[in-house]
Short mmCIF file of C-alpha atoms in Angstrom, two decimals:
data_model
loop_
_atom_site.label_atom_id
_atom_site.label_comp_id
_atom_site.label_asym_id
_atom_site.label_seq_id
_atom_site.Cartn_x
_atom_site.Cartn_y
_atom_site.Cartn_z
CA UNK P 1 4.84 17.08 29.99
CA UNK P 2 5.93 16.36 26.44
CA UNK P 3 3.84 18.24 23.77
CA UNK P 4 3.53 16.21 20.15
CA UNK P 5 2.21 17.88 17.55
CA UNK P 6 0.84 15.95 14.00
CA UNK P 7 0.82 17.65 10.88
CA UNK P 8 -1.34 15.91 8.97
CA UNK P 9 -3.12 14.55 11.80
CA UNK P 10 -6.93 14.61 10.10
CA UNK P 11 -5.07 11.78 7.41
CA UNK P 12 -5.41 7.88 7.90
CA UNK P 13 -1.99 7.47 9.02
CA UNK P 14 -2.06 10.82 11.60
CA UNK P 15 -5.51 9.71 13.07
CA UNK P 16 -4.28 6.28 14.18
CA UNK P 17 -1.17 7.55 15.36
CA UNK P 18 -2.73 9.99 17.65
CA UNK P 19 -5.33 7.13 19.27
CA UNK P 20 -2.18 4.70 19.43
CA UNK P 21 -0.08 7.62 21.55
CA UNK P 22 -3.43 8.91 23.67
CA UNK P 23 -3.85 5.15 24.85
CA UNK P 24 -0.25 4.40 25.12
CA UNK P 25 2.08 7.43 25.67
CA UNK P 26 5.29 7.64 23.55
CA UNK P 27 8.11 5.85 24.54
CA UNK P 28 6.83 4.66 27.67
CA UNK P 29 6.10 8.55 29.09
CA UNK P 30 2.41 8.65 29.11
CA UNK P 31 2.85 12.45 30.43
CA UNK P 32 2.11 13.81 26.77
CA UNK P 33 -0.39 16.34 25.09
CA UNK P 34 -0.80 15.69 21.39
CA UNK P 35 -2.62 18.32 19.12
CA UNK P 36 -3.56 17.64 15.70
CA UNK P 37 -2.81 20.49 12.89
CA UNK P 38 -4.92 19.49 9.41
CA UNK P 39 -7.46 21.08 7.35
CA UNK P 40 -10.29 18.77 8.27
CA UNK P 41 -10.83 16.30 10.99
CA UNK P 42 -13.33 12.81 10.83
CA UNK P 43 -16.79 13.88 12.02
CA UNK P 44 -16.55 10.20 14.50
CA UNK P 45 -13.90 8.10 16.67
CA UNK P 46 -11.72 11.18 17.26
CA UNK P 47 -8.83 10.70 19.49
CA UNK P 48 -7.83 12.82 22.95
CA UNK P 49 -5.90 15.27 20.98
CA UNK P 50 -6.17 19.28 20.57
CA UNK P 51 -7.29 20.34 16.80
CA UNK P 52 -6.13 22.89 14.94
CA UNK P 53 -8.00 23.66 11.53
CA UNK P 54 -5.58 24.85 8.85
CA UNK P 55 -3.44 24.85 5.72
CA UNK P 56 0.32 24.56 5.18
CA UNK P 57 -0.23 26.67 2.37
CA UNK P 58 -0.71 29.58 4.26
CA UNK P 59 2.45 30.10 5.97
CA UNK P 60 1.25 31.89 8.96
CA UNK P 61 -0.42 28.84 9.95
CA UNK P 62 3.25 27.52 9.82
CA UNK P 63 4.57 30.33 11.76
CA UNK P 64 1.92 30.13 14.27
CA UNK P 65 2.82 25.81 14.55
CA UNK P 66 6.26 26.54 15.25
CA UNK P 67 6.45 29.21 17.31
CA UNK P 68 4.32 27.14 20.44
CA UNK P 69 7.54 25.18 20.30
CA UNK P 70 6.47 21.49 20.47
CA UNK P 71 8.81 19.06 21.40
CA UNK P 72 7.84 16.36 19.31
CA UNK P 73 6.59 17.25 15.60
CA UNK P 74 5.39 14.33 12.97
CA UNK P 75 5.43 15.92 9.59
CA UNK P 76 2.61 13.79 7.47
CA UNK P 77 0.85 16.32 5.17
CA UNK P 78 1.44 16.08 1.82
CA UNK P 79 -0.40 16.52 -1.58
CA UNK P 80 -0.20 12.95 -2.79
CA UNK P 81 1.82 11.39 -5.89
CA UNK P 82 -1.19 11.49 -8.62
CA UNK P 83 -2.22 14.99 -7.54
CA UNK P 84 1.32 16.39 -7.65
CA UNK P 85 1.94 14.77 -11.28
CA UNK P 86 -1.59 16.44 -11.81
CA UNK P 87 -1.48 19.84 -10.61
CA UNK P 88 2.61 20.91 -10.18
CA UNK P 89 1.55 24.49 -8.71
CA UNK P 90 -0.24 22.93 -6.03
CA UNK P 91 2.18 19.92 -5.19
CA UNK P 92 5.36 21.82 -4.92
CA UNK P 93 3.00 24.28 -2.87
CA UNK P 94 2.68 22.12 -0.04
CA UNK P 95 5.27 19.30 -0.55
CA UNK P 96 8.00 21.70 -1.60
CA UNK P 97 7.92 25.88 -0.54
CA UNK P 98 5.57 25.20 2.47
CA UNK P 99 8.21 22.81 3.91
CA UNK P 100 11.09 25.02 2.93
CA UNK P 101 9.56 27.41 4.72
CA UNK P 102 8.69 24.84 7.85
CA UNK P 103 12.21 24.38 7.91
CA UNK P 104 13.39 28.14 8.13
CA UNK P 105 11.05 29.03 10.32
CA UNK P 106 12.53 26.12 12.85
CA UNK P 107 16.10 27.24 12.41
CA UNK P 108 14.91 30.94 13.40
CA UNK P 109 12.93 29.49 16.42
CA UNK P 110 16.02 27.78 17.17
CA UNK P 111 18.29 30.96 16.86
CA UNK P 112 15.84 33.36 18.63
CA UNK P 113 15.87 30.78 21.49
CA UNK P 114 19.59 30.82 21.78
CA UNK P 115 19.58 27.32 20.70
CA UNK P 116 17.40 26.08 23.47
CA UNK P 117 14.99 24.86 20.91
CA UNK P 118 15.81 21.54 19.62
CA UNK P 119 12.51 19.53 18.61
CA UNK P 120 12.39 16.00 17.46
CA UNK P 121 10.97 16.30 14.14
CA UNK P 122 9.76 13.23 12.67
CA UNK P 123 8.98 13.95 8.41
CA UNK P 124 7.27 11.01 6.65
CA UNK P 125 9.13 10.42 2.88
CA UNK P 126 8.62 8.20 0.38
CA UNK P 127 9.86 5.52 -2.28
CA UNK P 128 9.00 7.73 -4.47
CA UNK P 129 12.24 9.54 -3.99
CA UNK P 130 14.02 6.49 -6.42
CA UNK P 131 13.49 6.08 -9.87
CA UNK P 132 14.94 4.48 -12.92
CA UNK P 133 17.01 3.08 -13.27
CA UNK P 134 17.61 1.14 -10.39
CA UNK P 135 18.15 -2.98 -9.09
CA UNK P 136 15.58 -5.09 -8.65
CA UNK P 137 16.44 -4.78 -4.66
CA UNK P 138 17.21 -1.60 -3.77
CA UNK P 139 19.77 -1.12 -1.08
CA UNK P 140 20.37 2.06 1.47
CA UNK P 141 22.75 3.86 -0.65
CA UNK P 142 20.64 4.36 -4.04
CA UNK P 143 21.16 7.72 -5.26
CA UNK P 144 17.68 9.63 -5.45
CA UNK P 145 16.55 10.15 -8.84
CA UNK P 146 12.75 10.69 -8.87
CA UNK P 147 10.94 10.53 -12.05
CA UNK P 148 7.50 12.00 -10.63
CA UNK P 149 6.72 15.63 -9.27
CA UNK P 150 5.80 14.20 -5.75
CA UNK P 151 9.03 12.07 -5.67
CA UNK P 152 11.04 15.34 -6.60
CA UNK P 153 9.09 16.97 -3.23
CA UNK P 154 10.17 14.62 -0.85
CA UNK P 155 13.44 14.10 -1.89
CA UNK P 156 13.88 18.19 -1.41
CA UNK P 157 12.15 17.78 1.83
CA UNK P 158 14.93 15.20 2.91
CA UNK P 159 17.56 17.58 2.25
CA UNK P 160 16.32 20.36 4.46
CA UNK P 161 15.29 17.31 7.18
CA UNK P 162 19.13 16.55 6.32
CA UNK P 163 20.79 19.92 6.82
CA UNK P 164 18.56 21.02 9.91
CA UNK P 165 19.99 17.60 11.58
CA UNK P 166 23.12 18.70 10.91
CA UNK P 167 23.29 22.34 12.17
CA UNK P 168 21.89 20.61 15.36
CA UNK P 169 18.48 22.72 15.05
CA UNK P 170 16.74 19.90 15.35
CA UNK P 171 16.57 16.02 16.35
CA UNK P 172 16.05 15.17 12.63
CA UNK P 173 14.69 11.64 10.92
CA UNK P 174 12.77 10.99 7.67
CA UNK P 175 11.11 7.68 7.34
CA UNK P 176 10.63 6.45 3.48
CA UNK P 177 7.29 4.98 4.25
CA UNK P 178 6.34 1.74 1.69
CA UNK P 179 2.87 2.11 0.13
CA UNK P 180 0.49 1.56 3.52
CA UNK P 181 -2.18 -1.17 2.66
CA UNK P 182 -4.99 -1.51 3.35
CA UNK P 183 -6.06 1.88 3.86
CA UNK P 184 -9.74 2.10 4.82
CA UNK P 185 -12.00 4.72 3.91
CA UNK P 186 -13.03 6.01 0.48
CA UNK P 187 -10.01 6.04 -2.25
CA UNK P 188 -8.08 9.10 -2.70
CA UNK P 189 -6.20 10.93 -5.34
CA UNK P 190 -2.79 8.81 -5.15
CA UNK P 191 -1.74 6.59 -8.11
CA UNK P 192 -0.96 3.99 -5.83
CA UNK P 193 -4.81 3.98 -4.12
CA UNK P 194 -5.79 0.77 -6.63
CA UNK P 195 -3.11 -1.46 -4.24
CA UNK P 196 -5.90 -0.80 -1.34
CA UNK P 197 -8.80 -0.73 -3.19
CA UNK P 198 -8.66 -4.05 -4.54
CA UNK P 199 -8.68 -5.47 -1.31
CA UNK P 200 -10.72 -3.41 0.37
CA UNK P 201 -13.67 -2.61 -1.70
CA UNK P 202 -14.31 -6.57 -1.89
CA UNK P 203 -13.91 -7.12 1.34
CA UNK P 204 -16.42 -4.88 1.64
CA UNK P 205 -18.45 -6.39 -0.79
CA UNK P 206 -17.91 -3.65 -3.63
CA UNK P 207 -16.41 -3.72 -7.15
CA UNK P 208 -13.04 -2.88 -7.14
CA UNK P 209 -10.95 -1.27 -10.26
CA UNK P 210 -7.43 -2.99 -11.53
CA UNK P 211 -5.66 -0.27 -13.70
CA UNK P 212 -2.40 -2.49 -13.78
CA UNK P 213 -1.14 -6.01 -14.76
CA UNK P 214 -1.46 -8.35 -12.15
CA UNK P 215 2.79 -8.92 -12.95
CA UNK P 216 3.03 -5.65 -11.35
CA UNK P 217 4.92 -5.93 -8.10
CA UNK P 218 5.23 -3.34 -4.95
CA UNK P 219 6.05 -2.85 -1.65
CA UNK P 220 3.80 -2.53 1.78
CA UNK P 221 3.56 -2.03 4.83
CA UNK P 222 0.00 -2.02 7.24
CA UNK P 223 -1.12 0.90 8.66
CA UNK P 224 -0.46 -0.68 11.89
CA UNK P 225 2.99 -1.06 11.49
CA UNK P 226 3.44 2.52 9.78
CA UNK P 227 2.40 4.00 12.73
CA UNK P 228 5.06 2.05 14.79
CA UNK P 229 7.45 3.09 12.31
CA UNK P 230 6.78 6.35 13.25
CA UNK P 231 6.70 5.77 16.98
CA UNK P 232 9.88 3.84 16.67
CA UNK P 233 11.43 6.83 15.11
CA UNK P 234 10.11 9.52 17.17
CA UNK P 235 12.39 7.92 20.45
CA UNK P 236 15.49 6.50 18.34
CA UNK P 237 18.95 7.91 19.16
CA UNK P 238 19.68 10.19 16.10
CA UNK P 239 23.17 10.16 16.38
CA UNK P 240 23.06 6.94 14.99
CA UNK P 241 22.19 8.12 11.80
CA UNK P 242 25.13 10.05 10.73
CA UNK P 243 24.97 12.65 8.31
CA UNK P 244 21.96 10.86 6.24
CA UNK P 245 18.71 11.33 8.27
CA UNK P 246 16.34 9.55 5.83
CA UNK P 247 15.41 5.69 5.98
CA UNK P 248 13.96 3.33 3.75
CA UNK P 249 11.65 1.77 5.95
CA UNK P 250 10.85 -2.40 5.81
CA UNK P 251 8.07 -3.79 4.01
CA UNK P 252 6.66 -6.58 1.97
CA UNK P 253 7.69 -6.97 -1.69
CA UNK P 254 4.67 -8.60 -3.50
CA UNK P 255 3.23 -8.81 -6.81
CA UNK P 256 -0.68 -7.49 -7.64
CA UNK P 257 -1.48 -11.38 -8.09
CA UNK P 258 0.27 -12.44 -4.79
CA UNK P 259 -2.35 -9.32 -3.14
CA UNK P 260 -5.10 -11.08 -5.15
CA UNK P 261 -4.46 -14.49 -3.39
CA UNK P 262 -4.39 -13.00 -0.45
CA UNK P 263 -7.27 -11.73 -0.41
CA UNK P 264 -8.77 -15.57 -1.47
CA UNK P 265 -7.21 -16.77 1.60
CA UNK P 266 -9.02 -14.13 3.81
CA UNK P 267 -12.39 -13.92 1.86
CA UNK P 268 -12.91 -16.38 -1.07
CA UNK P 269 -13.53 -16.58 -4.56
CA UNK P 270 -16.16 -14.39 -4.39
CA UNK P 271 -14.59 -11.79 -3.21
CA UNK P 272 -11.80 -12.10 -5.64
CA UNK P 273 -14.74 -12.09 -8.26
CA UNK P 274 -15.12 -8.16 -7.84
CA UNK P 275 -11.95 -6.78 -9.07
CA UNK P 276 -12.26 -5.35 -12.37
CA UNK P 277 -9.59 -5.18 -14.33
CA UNK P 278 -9.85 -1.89 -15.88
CA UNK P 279 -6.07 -1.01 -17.80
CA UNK P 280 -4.87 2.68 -17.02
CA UNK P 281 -2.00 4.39 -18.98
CA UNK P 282 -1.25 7.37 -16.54
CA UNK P 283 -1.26 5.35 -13.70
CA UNK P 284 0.41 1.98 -15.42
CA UNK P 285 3.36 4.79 -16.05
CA UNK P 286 3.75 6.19 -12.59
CA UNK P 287 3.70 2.99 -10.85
CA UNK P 288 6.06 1.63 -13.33
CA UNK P 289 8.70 3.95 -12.38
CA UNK P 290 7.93 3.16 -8.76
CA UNK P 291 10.50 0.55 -6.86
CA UNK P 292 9.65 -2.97 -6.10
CA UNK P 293 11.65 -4.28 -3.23
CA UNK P 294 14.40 -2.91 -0.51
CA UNK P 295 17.08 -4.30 1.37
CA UNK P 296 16.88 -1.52 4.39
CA UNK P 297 19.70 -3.11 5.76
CA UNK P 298 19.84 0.28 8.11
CA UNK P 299 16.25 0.15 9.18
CA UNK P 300 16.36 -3.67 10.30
CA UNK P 301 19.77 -2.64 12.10
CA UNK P 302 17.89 0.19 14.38
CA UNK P 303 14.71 -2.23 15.19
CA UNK P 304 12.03 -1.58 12.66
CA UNK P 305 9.78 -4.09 11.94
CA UNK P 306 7.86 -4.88 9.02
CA UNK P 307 4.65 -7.06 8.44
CA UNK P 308 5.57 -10.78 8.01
CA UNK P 309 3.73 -10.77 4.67
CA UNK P 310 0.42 -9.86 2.47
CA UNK P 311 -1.81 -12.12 4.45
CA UNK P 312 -0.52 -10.14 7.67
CA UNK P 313 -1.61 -6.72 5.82
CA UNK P 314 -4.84 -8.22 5.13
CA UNK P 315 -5.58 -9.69 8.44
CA UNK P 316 -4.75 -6.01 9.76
CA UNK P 317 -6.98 -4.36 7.86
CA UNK P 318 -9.95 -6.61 9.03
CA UNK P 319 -9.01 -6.17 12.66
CA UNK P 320 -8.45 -3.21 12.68
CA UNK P 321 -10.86 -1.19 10.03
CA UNK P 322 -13.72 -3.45 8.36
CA UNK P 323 -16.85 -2.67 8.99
CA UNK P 324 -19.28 -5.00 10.80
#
């Protein structure tokens, strides 16, 4: 039996993966026992999954993680972008010195186990990790130069991810995950939380706040297709990545009014009616040092696959998440 652990696993993104591997396995193997490690869970639809209650703050929780030796780990938890520009004690808390210290604590589980212990470790990333200047496309060998706290974080966190693939401690990959759209649920404390919420809140039939131009332009991916990035990841060959462990993943490029239309398509001018556009300077900066479109040439090459387009987010989200 395979045992997968999810850091982060109480988040969006860690509770569908864990539904999507208890009702179809992981790579095939449906011999797998997945525990959850976050610091709260959903009161309702949990999956078939062990939780643990804790904080990557305190590192004996970290200890305690890595030392039951899972073979699979997907590294999710992180303090996100707006309240790492917000609070820098607490972001490079948990984005940065907690996952140093995940990292050490793996290569010393690795060396007290006479290098038995070799876990696929799959750590989620981020655009954020680029900054200006850079092309209007960016391609798979920008250097990282991160103009934001959180970027700085995960582009720290790829270097460890980096240099414990290398020493063969363990099966590393970092996935640069686009901003994931529509994400259901109440709005949280990310700059980027608007892209959702203005499709989401109408769709639900609630006003939804614009802090940027409608010019601005992005790029998405579903949570569906997130967590088959992740999936993807967690069986790929890693020797196919070379010395660089860290991919941009695929994703749609489109501007705020090319979201707005989609949402017409789906739901009408009345739905479109809701958005409020309500201008934002703090958040109009961060997202204007964010990137707008990829060519993950490296990605597409080892089989990830993004959403077709907006409308495809869109029509996700109401499969998957809106309410009846």
């Amino acid at each position: 039996m395979r045992r997968v652990l999810i850091i982060g696993g109480g988040g969006m993104v860690g509770q569908k993966l864990a539904h999507r591997l208890s009702a179809e396995g992981l790579d095939g193997d449906t011999d797998i026992e997945v525990t959850l490690f976050d610091m709260a869970y959903p009161e309702a639809g949990a999956p078939a999954a062990e939780r643990i209650v804790g904080q990557l703050g305190n590192f004996d929780d970290i200890d305690a993680l890595v030392a039951a030796r899972f073979d699979v780990i997907f590294h999710l938890a992180a303090i996100v972008s707006g309240e790492s520009e917000s609070d820098f004690q607490k972001g490079w808390l948990i984005n940065g010195a907690a996952f140093l210290h995940f990292g050490m604590k793996l290569e010393e589980e690795h060396r007290v186990s006479g290098g038995a212990y070799v876990p696929r470790v799959v750590f989620t990333s981020s655009i954020a990790v680029f900054g200006p200047p850079f092309p209007d496309r960016i391609p798979d060998n920008q250097p990282l130069t991160p103009q934001t706290s959180y970027g700085a974080q995960k582009a720290c966190a790829e270097l460890m991810m980096n240099d414990l693939g290398r020493r063969g401690i363990v099966e590393a990959i970092s996935i640069r995950l686009p901003t994931i759209v529509v994400r259901p649920g109440k709005a949280n404390l990310a700059a980027s939380s608007f892209f959702s919420g203005i499709i989401r809140e109408p769709l639900n039939g609630q006003e939804a706040i614009l802090p940027v131009d409608d010019t601005v332009r992005h790029w998405h991916a579903s949570p569906r297709t997130a967590v088959g990035f992740l999936i993807h990841a967690a069986g790929l060959d890693t020797a196919l990545l070379g010395d660089n462990r860290a991919l941009s993943m695929p994703g749609v490029s489109c501007t705020v009014a090319e979201q707005i239309e989609s949402l017409r398509s789906a739901a009408g001018d009345k739905a479109v009616a809701l958005i409020r556009r309500e201008p934002n300077e703090t958040i109009q900066r961060i997202v204007g040092g964010w990137a707008r479109d990829f060519d993950p040439q490296r990605a597409l090459a080892l089989g990830f696959v993004a959403d077709s387009n907006f409308d495809a987010i869109v029509r996700a989200y109401i499969e998957d998440d809106l309410s009846d």
